[in-house]
Short mmCIF file of C-alpha atoms (C1' of nucleotides) in Angstrom, two decimals:
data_model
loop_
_atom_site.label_atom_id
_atom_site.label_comp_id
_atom_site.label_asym_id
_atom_site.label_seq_id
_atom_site.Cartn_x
_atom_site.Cartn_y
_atom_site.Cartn_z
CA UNK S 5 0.00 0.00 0.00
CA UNK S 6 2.11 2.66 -1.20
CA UNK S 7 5.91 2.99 -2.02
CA UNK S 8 8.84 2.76 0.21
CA UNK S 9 11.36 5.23 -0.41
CA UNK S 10 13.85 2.60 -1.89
CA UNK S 11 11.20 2.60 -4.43
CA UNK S 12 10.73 5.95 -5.03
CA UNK S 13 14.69 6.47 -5.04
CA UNK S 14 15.00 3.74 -7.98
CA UNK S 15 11.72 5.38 -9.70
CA UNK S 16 12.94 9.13 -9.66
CA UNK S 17 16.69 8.54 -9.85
CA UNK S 18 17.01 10.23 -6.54
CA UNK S 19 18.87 9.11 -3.62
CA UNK S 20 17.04 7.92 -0.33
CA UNK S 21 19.10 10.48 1.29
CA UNK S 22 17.90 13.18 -1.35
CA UNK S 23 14.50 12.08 -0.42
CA UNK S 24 14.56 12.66 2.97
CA UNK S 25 16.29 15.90 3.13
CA UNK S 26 14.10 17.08 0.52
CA UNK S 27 11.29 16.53 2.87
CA UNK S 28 13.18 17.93 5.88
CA UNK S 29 13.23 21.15 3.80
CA UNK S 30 10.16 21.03 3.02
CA UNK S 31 11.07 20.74 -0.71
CA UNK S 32 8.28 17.52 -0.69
CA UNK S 33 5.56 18.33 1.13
CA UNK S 34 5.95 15.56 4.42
CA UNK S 35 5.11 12.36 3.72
CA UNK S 36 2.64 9.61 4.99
CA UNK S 37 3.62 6.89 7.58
CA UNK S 38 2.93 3.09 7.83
CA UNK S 39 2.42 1.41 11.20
CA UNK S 40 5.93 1.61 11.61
CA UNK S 41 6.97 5.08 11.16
CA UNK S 42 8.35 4.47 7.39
CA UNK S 43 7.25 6.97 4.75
CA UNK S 44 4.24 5.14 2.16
CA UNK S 45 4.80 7.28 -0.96
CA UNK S 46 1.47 7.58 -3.48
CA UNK S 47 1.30 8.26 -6.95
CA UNK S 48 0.52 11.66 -6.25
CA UNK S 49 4.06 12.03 -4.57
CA UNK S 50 5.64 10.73 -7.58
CA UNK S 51 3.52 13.49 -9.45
CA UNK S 52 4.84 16.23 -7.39
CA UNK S 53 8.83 14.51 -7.70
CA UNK S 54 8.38 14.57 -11.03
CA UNK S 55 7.41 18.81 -11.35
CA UNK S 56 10.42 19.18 -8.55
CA UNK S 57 13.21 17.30 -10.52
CA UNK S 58 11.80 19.01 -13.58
CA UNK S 59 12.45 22.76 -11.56
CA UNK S 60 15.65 22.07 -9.96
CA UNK S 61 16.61 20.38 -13.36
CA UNK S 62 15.93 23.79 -15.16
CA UNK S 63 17.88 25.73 -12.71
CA UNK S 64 15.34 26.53 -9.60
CA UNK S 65 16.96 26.56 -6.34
CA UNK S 66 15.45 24.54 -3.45
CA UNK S 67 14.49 27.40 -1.73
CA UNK S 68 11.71 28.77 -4.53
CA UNK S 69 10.63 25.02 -5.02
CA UNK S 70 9.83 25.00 -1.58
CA UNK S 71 8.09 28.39 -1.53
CA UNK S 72 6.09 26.91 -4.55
CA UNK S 73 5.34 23.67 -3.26
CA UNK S 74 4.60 25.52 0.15
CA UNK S 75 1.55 27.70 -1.99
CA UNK S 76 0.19 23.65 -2.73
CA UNK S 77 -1.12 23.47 0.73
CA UNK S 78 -2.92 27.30 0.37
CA UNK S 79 -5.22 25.82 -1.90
CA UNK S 80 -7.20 28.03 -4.59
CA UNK S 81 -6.23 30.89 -3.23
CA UNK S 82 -2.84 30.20 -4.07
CA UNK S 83 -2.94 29.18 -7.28
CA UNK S 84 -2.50 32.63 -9.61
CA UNK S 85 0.66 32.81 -7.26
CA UNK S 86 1.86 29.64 -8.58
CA UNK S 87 0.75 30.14 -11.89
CA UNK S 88 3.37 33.39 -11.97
CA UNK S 89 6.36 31.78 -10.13
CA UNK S 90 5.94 29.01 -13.16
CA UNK S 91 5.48 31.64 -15.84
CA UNK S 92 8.50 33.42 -14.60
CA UNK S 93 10.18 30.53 -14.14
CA UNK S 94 9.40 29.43 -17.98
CA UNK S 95 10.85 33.22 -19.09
CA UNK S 96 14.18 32.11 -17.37
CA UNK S 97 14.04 28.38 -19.15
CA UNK S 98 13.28 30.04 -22.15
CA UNK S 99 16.66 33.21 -21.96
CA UNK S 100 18.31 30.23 -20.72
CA UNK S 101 17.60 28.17 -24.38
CA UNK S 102 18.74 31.70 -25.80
CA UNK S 103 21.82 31.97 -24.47
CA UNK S 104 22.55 28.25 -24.91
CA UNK S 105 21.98 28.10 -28.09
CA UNK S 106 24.04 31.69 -28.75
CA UNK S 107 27.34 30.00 -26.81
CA UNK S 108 26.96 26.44 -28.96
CA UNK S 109 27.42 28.60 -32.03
CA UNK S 110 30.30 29.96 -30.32
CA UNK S 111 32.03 27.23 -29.37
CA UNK S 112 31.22 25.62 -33.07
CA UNK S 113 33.24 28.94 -34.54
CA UNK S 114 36.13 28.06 -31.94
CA UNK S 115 36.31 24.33 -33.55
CA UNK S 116 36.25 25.60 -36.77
CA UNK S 117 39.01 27.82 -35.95
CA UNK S 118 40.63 24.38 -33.96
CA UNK S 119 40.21 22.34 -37.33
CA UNK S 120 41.93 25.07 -39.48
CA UNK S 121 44.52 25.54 -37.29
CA UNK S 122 45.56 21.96 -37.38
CA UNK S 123 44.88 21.83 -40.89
CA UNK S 124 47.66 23.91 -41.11
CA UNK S 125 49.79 22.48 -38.90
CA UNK S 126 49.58 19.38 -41.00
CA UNK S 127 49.96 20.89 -44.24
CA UNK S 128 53.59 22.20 -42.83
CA UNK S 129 54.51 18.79 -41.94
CA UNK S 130 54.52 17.80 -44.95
CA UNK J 6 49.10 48.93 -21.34
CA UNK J 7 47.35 45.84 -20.36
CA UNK J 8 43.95 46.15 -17.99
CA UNK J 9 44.06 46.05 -14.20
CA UNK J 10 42.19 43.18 -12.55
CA UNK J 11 39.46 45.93 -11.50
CA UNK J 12 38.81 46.93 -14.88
CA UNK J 13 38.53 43.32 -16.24
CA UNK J 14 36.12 42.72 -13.28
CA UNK J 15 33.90 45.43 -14.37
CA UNK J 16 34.30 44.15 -18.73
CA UNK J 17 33.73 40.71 -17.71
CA UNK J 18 31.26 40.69 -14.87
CA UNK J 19 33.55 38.44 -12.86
CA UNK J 20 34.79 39.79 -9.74
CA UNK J 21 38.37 40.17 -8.41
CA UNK J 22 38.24 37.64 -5.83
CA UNK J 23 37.29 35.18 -8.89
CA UNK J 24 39.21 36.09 -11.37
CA UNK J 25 42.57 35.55 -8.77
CA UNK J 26 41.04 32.16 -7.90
CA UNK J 27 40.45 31.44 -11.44
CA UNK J 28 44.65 32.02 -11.75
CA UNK J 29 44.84 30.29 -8.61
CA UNK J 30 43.45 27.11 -10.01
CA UNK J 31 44.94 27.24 -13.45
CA UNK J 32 41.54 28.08 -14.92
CA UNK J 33 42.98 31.37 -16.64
CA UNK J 34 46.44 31.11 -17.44
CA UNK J 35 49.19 32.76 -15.57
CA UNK J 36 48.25 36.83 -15.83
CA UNK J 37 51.88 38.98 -16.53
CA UNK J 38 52.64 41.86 -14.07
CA UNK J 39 53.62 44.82 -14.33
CA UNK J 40 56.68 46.39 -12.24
CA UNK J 41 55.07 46.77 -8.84
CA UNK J 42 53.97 42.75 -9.06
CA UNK J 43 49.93 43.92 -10.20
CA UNK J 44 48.20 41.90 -12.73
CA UNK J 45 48.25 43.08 -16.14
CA UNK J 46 45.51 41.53 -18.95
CA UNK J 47 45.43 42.09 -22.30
CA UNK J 48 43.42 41.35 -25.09
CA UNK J 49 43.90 37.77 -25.52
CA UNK J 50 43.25 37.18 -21.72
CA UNK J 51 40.17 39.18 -22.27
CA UNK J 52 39.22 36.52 -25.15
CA UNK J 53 40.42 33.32 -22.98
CA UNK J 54 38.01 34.75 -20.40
CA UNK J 55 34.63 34.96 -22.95
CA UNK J 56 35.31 31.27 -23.99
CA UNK J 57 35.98 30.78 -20.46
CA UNK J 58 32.34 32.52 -19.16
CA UNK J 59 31.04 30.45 -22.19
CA UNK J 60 31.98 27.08 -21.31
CA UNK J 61 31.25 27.87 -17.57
CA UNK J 62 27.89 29.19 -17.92
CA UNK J 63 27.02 26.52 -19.92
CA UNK J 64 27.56 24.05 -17.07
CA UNK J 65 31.45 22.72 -17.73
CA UNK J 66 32.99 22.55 -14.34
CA UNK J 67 35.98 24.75 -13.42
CA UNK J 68 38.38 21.35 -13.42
CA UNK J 69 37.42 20.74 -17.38
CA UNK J 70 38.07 24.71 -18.15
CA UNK J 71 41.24 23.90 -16.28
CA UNK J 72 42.05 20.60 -18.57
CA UNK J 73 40.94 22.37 -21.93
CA UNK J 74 43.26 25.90 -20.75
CA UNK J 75 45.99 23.44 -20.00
CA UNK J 76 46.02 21.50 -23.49
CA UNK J 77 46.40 25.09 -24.85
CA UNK J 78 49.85 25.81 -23.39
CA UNK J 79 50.75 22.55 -25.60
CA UNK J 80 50.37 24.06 -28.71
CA UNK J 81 49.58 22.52 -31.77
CA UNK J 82 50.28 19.02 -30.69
CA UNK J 83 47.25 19.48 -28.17
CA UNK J 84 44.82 21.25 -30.98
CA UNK J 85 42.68 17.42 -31.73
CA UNK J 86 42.19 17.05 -27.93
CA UNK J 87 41.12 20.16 -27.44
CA UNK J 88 38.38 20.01 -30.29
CA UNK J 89 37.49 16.31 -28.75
CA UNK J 90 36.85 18.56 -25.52
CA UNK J 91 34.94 21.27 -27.19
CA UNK J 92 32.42 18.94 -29.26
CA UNK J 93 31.85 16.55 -26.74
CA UNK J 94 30.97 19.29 -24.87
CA UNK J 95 28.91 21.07 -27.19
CA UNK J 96 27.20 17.77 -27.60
CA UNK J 97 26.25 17.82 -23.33
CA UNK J 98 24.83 21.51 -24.60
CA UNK J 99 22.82 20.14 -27.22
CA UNK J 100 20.67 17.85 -24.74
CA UNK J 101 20.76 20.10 -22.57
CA UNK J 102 18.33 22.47 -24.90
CA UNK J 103 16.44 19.57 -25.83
CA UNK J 104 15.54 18.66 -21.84
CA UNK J 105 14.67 22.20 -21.50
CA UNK J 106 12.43 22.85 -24.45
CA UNK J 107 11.23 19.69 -23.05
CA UNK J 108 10.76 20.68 -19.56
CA UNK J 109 9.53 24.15 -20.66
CA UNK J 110 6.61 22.37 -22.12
CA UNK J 111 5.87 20.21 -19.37
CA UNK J 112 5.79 23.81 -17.20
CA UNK J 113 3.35 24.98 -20.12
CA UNK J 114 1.14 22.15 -19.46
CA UNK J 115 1.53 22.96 -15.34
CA UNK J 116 0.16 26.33 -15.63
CA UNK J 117 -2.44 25.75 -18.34
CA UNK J 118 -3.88 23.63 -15.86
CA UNK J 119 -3.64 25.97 -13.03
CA UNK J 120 -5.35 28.24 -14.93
CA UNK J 121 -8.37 26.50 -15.36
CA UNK J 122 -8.46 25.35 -11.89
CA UNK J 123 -8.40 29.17 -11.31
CA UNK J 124 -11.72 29.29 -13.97
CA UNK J 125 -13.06 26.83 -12.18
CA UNK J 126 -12.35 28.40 -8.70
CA UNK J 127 -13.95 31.68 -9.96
CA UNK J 128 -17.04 30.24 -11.95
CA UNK J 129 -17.88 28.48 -8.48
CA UNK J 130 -17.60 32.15 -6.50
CA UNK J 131 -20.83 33.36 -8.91
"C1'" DG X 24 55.45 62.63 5.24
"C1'" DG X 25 51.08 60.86 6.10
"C1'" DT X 26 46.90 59.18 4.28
"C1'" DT X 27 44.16 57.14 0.69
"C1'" DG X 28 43.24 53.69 -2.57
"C1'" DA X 29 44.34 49.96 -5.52
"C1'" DC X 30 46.70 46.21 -5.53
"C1'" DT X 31 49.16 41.77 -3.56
"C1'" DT X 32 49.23 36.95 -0.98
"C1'" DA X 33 47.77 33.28 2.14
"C1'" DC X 34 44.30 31.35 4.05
"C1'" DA X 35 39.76 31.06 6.39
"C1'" DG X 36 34.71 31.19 5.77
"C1'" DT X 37 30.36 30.64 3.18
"C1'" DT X 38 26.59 28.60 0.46
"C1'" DA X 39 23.87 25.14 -1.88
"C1'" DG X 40 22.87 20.72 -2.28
"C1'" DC X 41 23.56 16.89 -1.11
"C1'" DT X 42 25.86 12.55 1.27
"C1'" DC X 43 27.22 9.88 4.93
"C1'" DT X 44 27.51 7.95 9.74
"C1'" DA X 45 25.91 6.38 14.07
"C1'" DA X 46 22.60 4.46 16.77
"C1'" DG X 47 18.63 2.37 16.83
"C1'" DG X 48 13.67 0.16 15.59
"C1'" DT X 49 10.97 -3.57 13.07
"C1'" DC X 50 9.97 -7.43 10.20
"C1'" DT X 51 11.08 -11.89 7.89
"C1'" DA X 52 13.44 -16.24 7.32
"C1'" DC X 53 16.11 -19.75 8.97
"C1'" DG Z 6 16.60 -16.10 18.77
"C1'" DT Z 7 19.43 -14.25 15.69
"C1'" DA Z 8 20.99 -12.65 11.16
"C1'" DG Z 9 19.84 -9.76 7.46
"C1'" DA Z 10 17.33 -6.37 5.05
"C1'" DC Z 11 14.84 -2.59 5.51
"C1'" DC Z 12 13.63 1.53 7.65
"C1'" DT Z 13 14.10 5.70 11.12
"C1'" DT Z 14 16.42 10.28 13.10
"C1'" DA Z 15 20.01 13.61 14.35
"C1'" DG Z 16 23.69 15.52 13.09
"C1'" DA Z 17 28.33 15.65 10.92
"C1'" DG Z 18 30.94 15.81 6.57
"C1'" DC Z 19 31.71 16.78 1.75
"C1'" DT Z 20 32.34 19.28 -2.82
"C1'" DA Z 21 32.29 23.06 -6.00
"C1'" DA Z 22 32.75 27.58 -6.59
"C1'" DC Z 23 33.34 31.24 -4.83
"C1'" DT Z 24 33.86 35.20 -1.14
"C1'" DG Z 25 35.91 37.48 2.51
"C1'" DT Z 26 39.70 38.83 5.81
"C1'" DA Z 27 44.23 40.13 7.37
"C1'" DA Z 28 48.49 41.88 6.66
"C1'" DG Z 29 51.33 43.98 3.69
"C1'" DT Z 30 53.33 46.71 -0.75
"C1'" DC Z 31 53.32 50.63 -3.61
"C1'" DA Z 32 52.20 55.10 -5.93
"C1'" DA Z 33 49.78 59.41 -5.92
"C1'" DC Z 34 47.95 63.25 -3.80
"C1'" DC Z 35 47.55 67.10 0.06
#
DNA sequence: GGTTGACTTACAGTTAGCTCTAAGGTCTAC
DNA sequence: GTAGACCTTAGAGCTAACTGTAAGTCAACC
């Protein structure tokens, strides 16, 4: 009835000690309890690991996941606050994609300068 | 007459205490000095520091930099390593747009769900 | 000639985000 | 009934990449 965390670690590619201290920071909202005091992740925790990895993974610290996932528990009246920290969160995905793409070019222009350069090199071996 | 370390600071957006650890850690080559011992950039440090920003801010840690800066005191025998650095990195860069654009989506989806949640919220206040 | 300001070095401190250890509880299988 | 696998917490330790401090050098101005 519900995950263990060993689960959930081998499901989301996060550690079991990732886990936990993302719930001691309140990055994961806390987690139910068996009879025995070990969490029982649902499928709605997975849900929520899922929109966390896919934050952090895009560059949002811990601390504004937390705020965000913190607004969960508000309820409605929360939600156009959410809705901007994702748009503005989506801007800086989106500048990031920008400049990523403006520094591959850059670096292709510095191996095409490589490639002559050796080019050379072996056309004066000769 | 070569830059100070204050005015490179201010043209690259890097401060001092960086760019001396950057030096520190063979990241930037060895900076020349001028007669009282201060640091004294020129152009080509200038350029070593945008490809260096570049590959930085485009997640290559400071200990790769450090490899690729180091192949280019070797000269031309290093050139083919250093392009083997450069594309497999621009490779990591590549994916890395690809997740985002992905992820960017995914946050798309997140918020044009929120927002009808929020419809929904204020259709049930009439 | 004293103070100000920019620089130097060596080294200590900070931050984020984990990662690990120690000490212990509980269940299952032999 | 004990070994092993699993879990728990509290708290210490680690790594990368800075960032700051202390003590000192040097040149330029009043």
């Amino acid at each position: 009835m519900g995950y263990s965390i060993k689960t959930i670690a081998q499901k989301t590619g996060l550690s079991q000690y990732t886990l936990r201290y993302y719930e001691r920071e309140g990055v994961l909202p806390e987690v139910s309890r068996d009879a025995n005091g070990n969490r029982c992740f649902h499928d709605e925790d997975l849900e929520l690991l899922s929109l966390i990895r896919c934050l952090k993974d895009t560059g949002m610290p811990i601390a504004e996941i937390k705020q965000f996932i913190t607004l969960s528990r508000e309820g409605r009246e929360a939600l156009s606050e959410q809705c901007k920290l994702l748009e503005a969160h989506k801007r800086q995905i989106e500048e990031k994609i920008q400049f990523f793409q403006s520094f591959a070019q850059k670096i292709d222009h510095k191996i095409a300068y490589f490639n002559s350069l050796e080019q050379e090199a072996k056309a004066e071996m000769k």
